[in-house]
Amino acid sequence: MMHRKAPVPVPGAPIIDTFVPKKGMQPIQSVRGMRDLLPADQHYWRRVSLAATDIATSYGFERIETPIVEETSLFMRGVGRSTDIVEKELYSWETPGGEHVSLRPEGTASAVRSFVQHGMLNQPQPVKLWYQGPMFRYDRPQSGRFRQFSQLGFEVIGDADPVIDAQLMIIGWSYLKTFGIDATVKVNSLGTPESRANYKNALVAYFRSKKAKLSDEDKKRLLKNPLRLLDSKDPAIQELKAEAPQIVDWLDEDSKAHFMRVLEYLDEVGVPYQLDPYLVRGLDYYTKTVFEWYANSDDAELAQSALGGGGRYDGLVEQLGGRPTPAAGFSFGLDRIVSRIKDTQPSSSIGIKHEVFLAQLGEMGRKKALALFEEFREAGILVGEAFSKANIKNQMEIANRRGAKWVIVMGQKETLDGTAIIRDMDAGSQEIVDIKKVVHEIKKKLGRNGETA
Ligand code: HAM
């Protein structure tokens, strides 16, 4: 965990130093692992956000927004002290008031904290929450892995039925289908904490007998978090894994029956899944079902980095101070989903499109156009402008780029006459109309007031 003591402000000290730019100074770059989501990509982000709201609403989820900063102990207790996420990847610091806080590395612990804090147990169960927002992990930046990334999450708190686990995977499947992403969900069951503990013992005994073949990193894992050995990328472990005990053989009867039901529901709906006895997840709160989404791709790197993941976490509410309450959920990594959409469906979008463009000539024309722009906006018509440009040719080029079919020209003469020119950009024809009727005329041409041109 990165821990920094915040600088304590000195009373009376100047807040801003005088800054004198020096010749040849390097421009400041964004922080490593954090990036700008530029305007050219915003339509992808809008698409994933709109689809998120649609799918969440149709499955009866309500949006929750929790703070980006939480007490560090929330993640220690929730995600787990010895997980990589908490041990190595938390952005943590001490506030001037002495609180130990962290940037959230994920959303589940916060959703559960909020559930407990606001007494949501008294609402009809289950409580279905969804969220979307930035998460922070001080991870090694690489393709598809950032230090600030965006997650879309769904949490169902207050229901133990296996149909919930299956439904979460169905939601994930439907969401990915919206974008034509071909993906498979890998599924496993981790059982109850007791059956998992028995399995852990068996796993530790097995890997101890192979200790000579383990790297130093893996030996540490064996001591601290032996289940994580199963998703180690080390080739030696890959080989040893084949002979290792499998968790399904250690599941208690209840977890086994639960898992069977989940798979039956997935079969019924036709969700493509793959059983993966080595899937263990990197967060400590899971019980029973766990799953991860992977794009079906020949690209080895892509096929290895999960688009999303989740599972059941029946013990977390109690662990965070609430009454024992079963729950399950998952989240998608939106950066990875956007990048998948970009790779498979490159778009020629050039940003904002306008159906109407307001061009102006001379100071008087500009003033009239400014006022007319407001009338258009109030009428709900997407209208473009370039008020800072005086040259009419430049303005026409911008209108063309924005795809505007109609351009309204406010020239000196028209302004004096109380008229405006409406130009049809496709036909190249134009007409003169009374300025008071321009909005009405355009509405008619766009078929917006029940009338057509
Ligand atoms: P997670 O598997 O740690 O689970 O993260 C979910 C998804 O977030 C990953 O599958 C990945 O797509 C994305 N992600 C994670 N780290 C990064 C990164 N450094 N850069 C880009 N994308 C990343 C959770 O966070 C759990 N809270 C999921 C959950 C919800 N379980 C139950 N409910």
XYZ file of C-alpha atoms and ligand atoms in Angstrom:
486
model
C 0.000 0.000 0.000
C 1.318 3.437 -0.891
C 1.049 5.590 2.171
C 1.788 9.297 2.110
C 1.412 11.878 4.805
C -0.413 14.869 3.360
C 1.551 18.122 3.553
C 0.171 20.167 6.421
C -0.733 23.682 5.240
C 1.253 26.381 7.036
C -1.065 29.148 8.284
C -0.314 32.427 6.569
C 1.873 30.861 3.858
C 1.164 32.026 0.296
C -1.119 29.545 -1.446
C 0.285 30.037 -4.933
C 3.993 30.436 -5.613
C 4.934 32.972 -8.251
C 5.609 30.879 -11.293
C 7.938 32.148 -13.976
C 7.952 29.968 -17.114
C 11.478 29.150 -18.281
C 12.501 28.689 -21.888
C 12.682 25.072 -23.044
C 10.562 23.757 -20.176
C 8.975 20.374 -20.819
C 5.157 20.437 -21.037
C 3.464 18.601 -18.167
C 2.102 15.160 -19.049
C -0.763 13.232 -17.471
C 0.283 10.998 -14.563
C 1.591 7.550 -15.573
C -1.236 5.044 -15.991
C -3.887 7.791 -16.128
C -5.145 9.166 -19.412
C -7.435 11.671 -21.072
C -10.591 10.351 -22.698
C -10.485 12.639 -25.704
C -13.461 14.116 -27.592
C -12.897 11.757 -30.542
C -13.647 8.775 -28.271
C -16.529 10.302 -26.372
C -19.191 8.752 -28.605
C -17.954 5.292 -27.573
C -18.175 6.288 -23.917
C -21.662 7.725 -24.462
C -22.711 4.441 -26.051
C -21.489 2.298 -23.157
C -23.071 4.670 -20.617
C -26.441 4.846 -22.372
C -26.547 1.058 -22.738
C -25.648 0.747 -19.031
C -28.596 2.896 -17.959
C -30.932 0.979 -20.292
C -29.908 -2.468 -19.123
C -29.820 -1.517 -15.436
C -33.313 -0.049 -15.660
C -34.751 -3.008 -17.532
C -33.430 -5.431 -14.886
C -34.727 -3.263 -12.033
C -31.438 -1.846 -10.693
C -31.242 1.575 -9.069
C -28.218 3.816 -9.433
C -25.967 4.542 -6.481
C -23.025 6.944 -6.353
C -20.553 6.566 -3.515
C -17.536 8.771 -2.775
C -14.259 8.149 -4.558
C -12.410 8.396 -1.226
C -13.209 5.936 1.570
C -11.626 4.936 4.849
C -8.730 2.604 4.095
C -10.096 0.096 6.618
C -13.136 -0.456 4.353
C -10.927 -2.057 1.715
C -8.751 -3.845 4.267
C -11.810 -5.473 5.774
C -13.772 -5.774 2.535
C -11.380 -6.640 -0.262
C -8.809 -8.291 2.050
C -5.532 -7.225 3.645
C -3.347 -9.716 1.794
C -4.800 -9.171 -1.683
C -2.603 -7.427 -4.274
C -5.276 -4.734 -4.576
C -4.889 -3.696 -0.931
C -1.312 -4.657 -0.262
C 0.289 -3.127 -3.354
C -2.223 -1.104 -5.318
C -4.083 1.231 -2.955
C -3.595 4.966 -3.291
C -3.651 5.804 0.415
C -2.765 8.801 2.502
C -3.328 10.384 5.858
C -5.457 13.526 5.847
C -4.404 16.623 7.811
C -7.057 15.506 10.337
C -5.313 12.141 10.787
C -7.828 9.973 8.908
C -6.419 7.087 6.863
C -8.186 7.197 3.534
C -7.815 5.645 0.065
C -9.006 6.145 -3.479
C -11.480 3.336 -4.120
C -9.965 0.433 -6.067
C -13.407 -1.110 -6.729
C -17.093 -0.469 -5.992
C -18.481 -3.464 -4.102
C -17.104 -2.621 -0.657
C -18.510 0.928 -0.956
C -21.938 -0.301 -2.132
C -22.107 -2.659 0.847
C -20.900 0.043 3.248
C -23.675 2.286 1.963
C -26.245 -0.540 2.242
C -25.353 -0.993 5.915
C -24.948 2.715 6.711
C -28.358 3.648 5.261
C -30.276 0.708 6.702
C -31.215 -0.661 3.283
C -31.871 -3.997 4.967
C -35.227 -2.504 5.961
C -36.208 -2.093 2.309
C -37.821 -4.923 0.327
C -35.040 -7.430 -0.445
C -33.077 -7.823 -2.574
C -31.759 -4.306 -3.037
C -30.408 -4.023 -6.585
C -27.792 -1.323 -7.088
C -25.709 -0.266 -10.071
C -22.866 2.209 -10.408
C -20.450 3.569 -12.943
C -17.339 5.569 -12.229
C -13.587 5.800 -11.841
C -11.574 3.309 -9.781
C -7.872 3.558 -8.895
C -5.228 0.871 -8.603
C -1.492 1.468 -8.463
C -0.975 -1.397 -10.878
C 1.785 -1.725 -13.490
C 0.383 0.129 -16.513
C 0.174 -1.948 -19.681
C -2.269 -2.566 -22.493
C -5.799 -2.517 -21.008
C -4.458 -1.861 -17.506
C -4.596 1.667 -16.127
C -4.158 3.293 -12.743
C -7.432 5.144 -13.215
C -10.095 3.137 -14.997
C -13.848 3.052 -15.185
C -16.108 0.288 -13.899
C -19.772 -0.456 -14.449
C -21.054 -2.549 -11.554
C -24.229 -4.388 -10.540
C -24.834 -5.583 -6.977
C -27.810 -7.613 -5.700
C -27.852 -7.494 -1.903
C -30.246 -9.565 0.188
C -30.893 -12.716 -1.855
C -29.190 -16.121 -1.686
C -30.979 -17.765 -4.616
C -28.739 -19.184 -7.389
C -31.039 -17.593 -9.954
C -29.477 -14.237 -8.958
C -25.975 -15.461 -9.843
C -27.248 -16.706 -13.204
C -29.183 -13.522 -13.862
C -26.068 -11.417 -13.248
C -24.261 -13.427 -15.912
C -27.266 -13.033 -18.232
C -27.114 -9.247 -17.712
C -23.402 -9.252 -18.562
C -24.025 -11.364 -21.634
C -26.847 -9.083 -22.867
C -24.747 -5.986 -22.255
C -21.814 -7.302 -24.299
C -24.218 -8.441 -27.038
C -25.466 -4.832 -27.387
C -22.038 -3.983 -28.809
C -21.634 -7.196 -30.786
C -18.822 -8.334 -28.457
C -18.369 -12.064 -28.705
C -17.435 -13.247 -25.202
C -17.525 -16.246 -22.896
C -18.032 -16.255 -19.172
C -15.692 -18.486 -17.168
C -17.368 -19.892 -14.068
C -16.259 -21.624 -10.907
C -17.451 -22.111 -7.350
C -15.312 -21.330 -4.291
C -17.785 -22.887 -1.851
C -18.289 -21.669 1.699
C -15.425 -20.227 3.772
C -15.190 -23.645 5.534
C -14.987 -25.774 2.384
C -12.585 -23.224 0.916
C -10.363 -23.484 4.007
C -10.233 -27.279 3.640
C -9.372 -26.906 -0.012
C -6.685 -24.346 0.820
C -5.035 -26.842 3.176
C -5.001 -29.494 0.480
C -3.580 -27.002 -2.029
C -0.867 -25.817 0.361
C 0.127 -29.438 1.101
C 0.354 -30.149 -2.630
C 2.442 -27.078 -3.519
C 4.694 -27.562 -0.456
C 5.627 -30.927 -1.846
C 6.721 -29.082 -5.048
C 8.395 -26.164 -3.281
C 11.699 -26.604 -5.109
C 9.979 -25.655 -8.369
C 8.363 -22.463 -7.035
C 9.708 -18.946 -7.622
C 10.259 -16.668 -4.605
C 7.090 -14.731 -5.494
C 5.069 -17.954 -5.617
C 6.546 -19.148 -2.306
C 5.267 -15.906 -0.764
C 1.859 -16.513 -2.302
C 1.819 -20.020 -0.892
C 2.125 -18.531 2.578
C -0.193 -15.579 2.186
C -2.820 -16.348 -0.420
C -2.354 -19.892 -1.770
C -5.452 -19.780 -4.002
C -3.765 -17.064 -6.060
C -1.160 -19.646 -7.112
C -3.839 -21.026 -9.404
C -3.867 -17.913 -11.550
C -0.115 -17.378 -11.492
C 1.321 -16.779 -14.966
C 4.535 -18.614 -14.002
C 5.032 -21.534 -16.487
C 6.186 -23.820 -13.642
C 2.857 -23.293 -11.855
C 0.927 -23.781 -15.085
C 2.481 -27.229 -15.279
C 2.044 -28.096 -11.594
C -1.590 -26.961 -11.691
C -2.675 -29.899 -13.811
C -2.005 -32.308 -10.930
C -3.181 -29.952 -8.180
C -6.337 -30.713 -6.180
C -9.424 -29.091 -7.735
C -11.844 -27.014 -5.733
C -14.973 -28.750 -7.088
C -13.901 -31.913 -5.270
C -13.874 -30.014 -1.980
C -17.210 -28.241 -2.258
C -19.801 -28.815 0.475
C -23.184 -30.237 -0.590
C -25.012 -26.895 -0.421
C -22.419 -25.103 -2.603
C -22.435 -27.984 -5.081
C -26.245 -27.897 -5.401
C -26.143 -24.083 -5.690
C -23.554 -24.284 -8.476
C -25.549 -26.914 -10.391
C -28.627 -24.701 -10.311
C -26.637 -21.693 -11.590
C -25.354 -23.756 -14.529
C -28.833 -25.105 -15.301
C -30.187 -21.545 -15.553
C -27.336 -20.530 -17.843
C -28.023 -23.580 -20.049
C -31.685 -22.665 -20.207
C -30.960 -19.163 -21.530
C -28.080 -20.290 -23.739
C -25.390 -18.102 -22.165
C -22.033 -19.408 -23.453
C -19.976 -20.387 -20.395
C -16.871 -22.378 -19.653
C -16.145 -24.162 -16.372
C -12.772 -23.059 -15.036
C -11.641 -24.917 -11.902
C -8.711 -22.489 -11.523
C -10.732 -19.285 -11.462
C -10.240 -17.841 -7.957
C -10.545 -14.006 -8.346
C -8.268 -11.458 -6.707
C -10.600 -10.236 -3.949
C -11.182 -12.096 -0.679
C -14.930 -11.619 -0.255
C -16.200 -14.287 -2.645
C -18.197 -17.346 -1.638
C -19.746 -19.955 -3.952
C -20.099 -18.702 -7.557
C -17.312 -16.668 -9.198
C -17.100 -15.668 -12.844
C -15.101 -13.610 -15.325
C -15.849 -12.399 -18.846
C -13.339 -12.861 -21.660
C -13.578 -11.737 -25.295
C -13.407 -14.631 -27.763
C -10.331 -13.577 -29.682
C -7.228 -15.051 -31.315
C -5.193 -12.278 -29.737
C -3.605 -13.982 -26.708
C -3.327 -10.732 -24.743
C -6.989 -9.896 -25.265
C -8.107 -13.409 -24.454
C -6.238 -13.085 -21.134
C -7.478 -9.791 -19.800
C -10.963 -10.016 -18.346
C -13.666 -7.638 -19.558
C -15.392 -8.058 -16.218
C -15.773 -10.274 -13.223
C -17.770 -10.933 -10.100
C -19.510 -13.503 -7.975
C -21.358 -14.200 -4.772
C -20.166 -12.608 -1.529
C -22.469 -13.909 1.194
C -20.197 -12.876 4.075
C -19.328 -9.285 3.145
C -22.304 -7.426 4.624
C -21.645 -9.012 8.009
C -17.909 -8.435 7.685
C -18.617 -4.735 7.217
C -20.785 -4.565 10.315
C -24.243 -5.389 8.953
C -26.585 -8.282 9.731
C -25.745 -11.518 7.848
C -27.059 -10.852 4.321
C -26.312 -12.836 1.177
C -25.288 -10.900 -1.941
C -23.785 -11.196 -5.402
C -22.591 -8.860 -8.139
C -20.114 -8.140 -10.875
C -18.459 -5.292 -12.681
C -17.211 -4.591 -16.145
C -14.037 -2.697 -16.991
C -15.392 -0.062 -19.357
C -11.966 0.942 -20.729
C -11.558 -2.610 -21.994
C -15.081 -2.699 -23.412
C -14.605 0.619 -25.220
C -11.303 -0.575 -26.625
C -12.975 -3.796 -27.851
C -15.741 -1.803 -29.572
C -13.149 0.492 -31.146
C -11.151 -2.463 -32.478
C -14.120 -4.291 -33.931
C -16.261 -1.355 -35.063
C -14.024 1.574 -35.943
C -16.258 4.536 -36.487
C -15.893 7.438 -38.866
C -17.746 9.725 -36.479
C -16.423 13.267 -36.531
C -17.999 14.369 -33.321
C -20.989 16.610 -32.985
C -23.583 16.619 -35.786
C -25.928 19.530 -36.334
C -29.084 19.571 -38.418
C -29.117 23.362 -38.674
C -26.246 25.867 -38.744
C -26.438 29.579 -38.034
C -24.063 31.674 -40.139
C -23.630 35.429 -39.746
C -22.098 38.376 -41.540
C -21.156 41.694 -39.936
C -21.609 42.831 -36.345
C -25.374 43.346 -36.661
C -25.836 39.933 -38.239
C -23.821 38.397 -35.411
C -25.970 40.044 -32.720
C -29.209 38.859 -34.328
C -27.753 35.365 -34.802
C -26.785 35.177 -31.102
C -30.400 35.822 -30.105
C -31.784 33.464 -32.764
C -29.487 30.695 -31.513
C -31.243 30.819 -28.113
C -34.644 30.547 -29.819
C -33.493 27.412 -31.642
C -32.107 25.833 -28.511
C -35.331 26.503 -26.604
C -37.256 24.891 -29.470
C -35.113 21.744 -28.968
C -33.352 22.004 -32.331
C -29.659 21.055 -32.400
C -28.140 24.108 -34.013
C -24.488 24.825 -34.753
C -22.613 28.122 -34.925
C -19.170 29.678 -35.310
C -19.824 33.134 -33.900
C -16.139 33.934 -33.540
C -15.584 33.535 -37.287
C -16.343 36.483 -39.566
C -15.606 34.838 -42.902
C -18.742 33.305 -44.449
C -16.725 30.716 -46.429
C -15.160 29.376 -43.218
C -18.569 29.175 -41.614
C -20.001 27.231 -44.583
C -17.118 24.737 -44.338
C -17.861 24.165 -40.663
C -21.573 23.738 -41.461
C -20.619 21.112 -44.024
C -18.373 19.243 -41.594
C -21.152 19.149 -39.032
C -23.484 17.633 -41.633
C -26.052 20.475 -41.422
C -28.722 20.229 -44.113
C -29.986 23.756 -43.450
C -27.882 26.884 -43.026
C -29.464 30.124 -41.897
C -27.569 33.195 -43.041
C -27.949 36.461 -41.142
C -26.346 39.139 -43.322
C -26.305 42.941 -42.997
C -29.131 43.383 -45.490
C -31.326 40.655 -43.985
C -30.823 42.105 -40.509
C -31.988 45.523 -41.671
C -34.971 43.965 -43.504
C -35.931 41.782 -40.534
C -35.410 38.645 -42.638
C -33.031 35.659 -42.840
C -31.859 33.371 -45.640
C -32.512 29.636 -45.302
C -30.159 27.680 -47.511
C -30.752 24.043 -48.444
C -27.205 22.650 -48.541
C -28.140 19.530 -50.549
C -30.154 21.289 -53.249
C -28.048 24.469 -53.223
C -31.282 26.542 -53.265
C -32.226 29.282 -50.830
C -35.243 31.296 -49.700
C -35.788 34.464 -47.708
C -38.101 34.318 -44.693
C -39.307 36.713 -42.012
C -36.881 36.421 -39.076
C -39.768 35.881 -36.666
C -40.778 32.764 -38.628
C -37.345 31.150 -39.075
C -37.627 28.698 -36.188
C -41.154 27.742 -37.261
C -40.034 27.241 -40.895
C -37.103 25.045 -39.863
C -39.342 23.015 -37.566
C -41.647 22.447 -40.532
C -38.758 21.359 -42.742
C -37.545 18.946 -40.040
C -41.068 17.618 -39.559
C -41.003 18.618 -35.894
C -44.393 20.276 -35.536
C -46.496 17.705 -37.259
C -46.171 19.623 -40.536
C -43.754 18.724 -43.311
C -42.203 20.933 -45.938
P -12.222 -7.004 -10.609
O -12.107 -8.310 -11.337
O -11.091 -6.611 -9.749
O -13.550 -7.085 -9.774
O -12.479 -5.829 -11.644
C -13.536 -5.905 -12.570
C -13.065 -5.471 -13.943
O -12.485 -4.171 -13.870
C -11.959 -6.341 -14.536
O -12.478 -7.494 -15.127
C -11.374 -5.398 -15.568
O -12.129 -5.398 -16.758
C -11.526 -4.047 -14.895
N -10.226 -3.644 -14.327
C -9.665 -4.039 -13.161
N -8.462 -3.455 -12.984
C -8.243 -2.692 -14.080
C -7.173 -1.836 -14.505
N -6.100 -1.643 -13.743
N -7.314 -1.192 -15.694
C -8.410 -1.363 -16.465
N -9.453 -2.156 -16.119
C -9.368 -2.818 -14.940
C -14.014 -6.083 -8.984
O -13.576 -4.971 -8.952
C -15.236 -6.499 -8.173
N -15.670 -5.334 -7.371
C -16.352 -6.992 -9.054
C -17.569 -7.381 -8.294
C -18.702 -6.664 -8.178
N -17.709 -8.484 -7.570
C -18.906 -8.469 -6.982
N -19.520 -7.374 -7.349
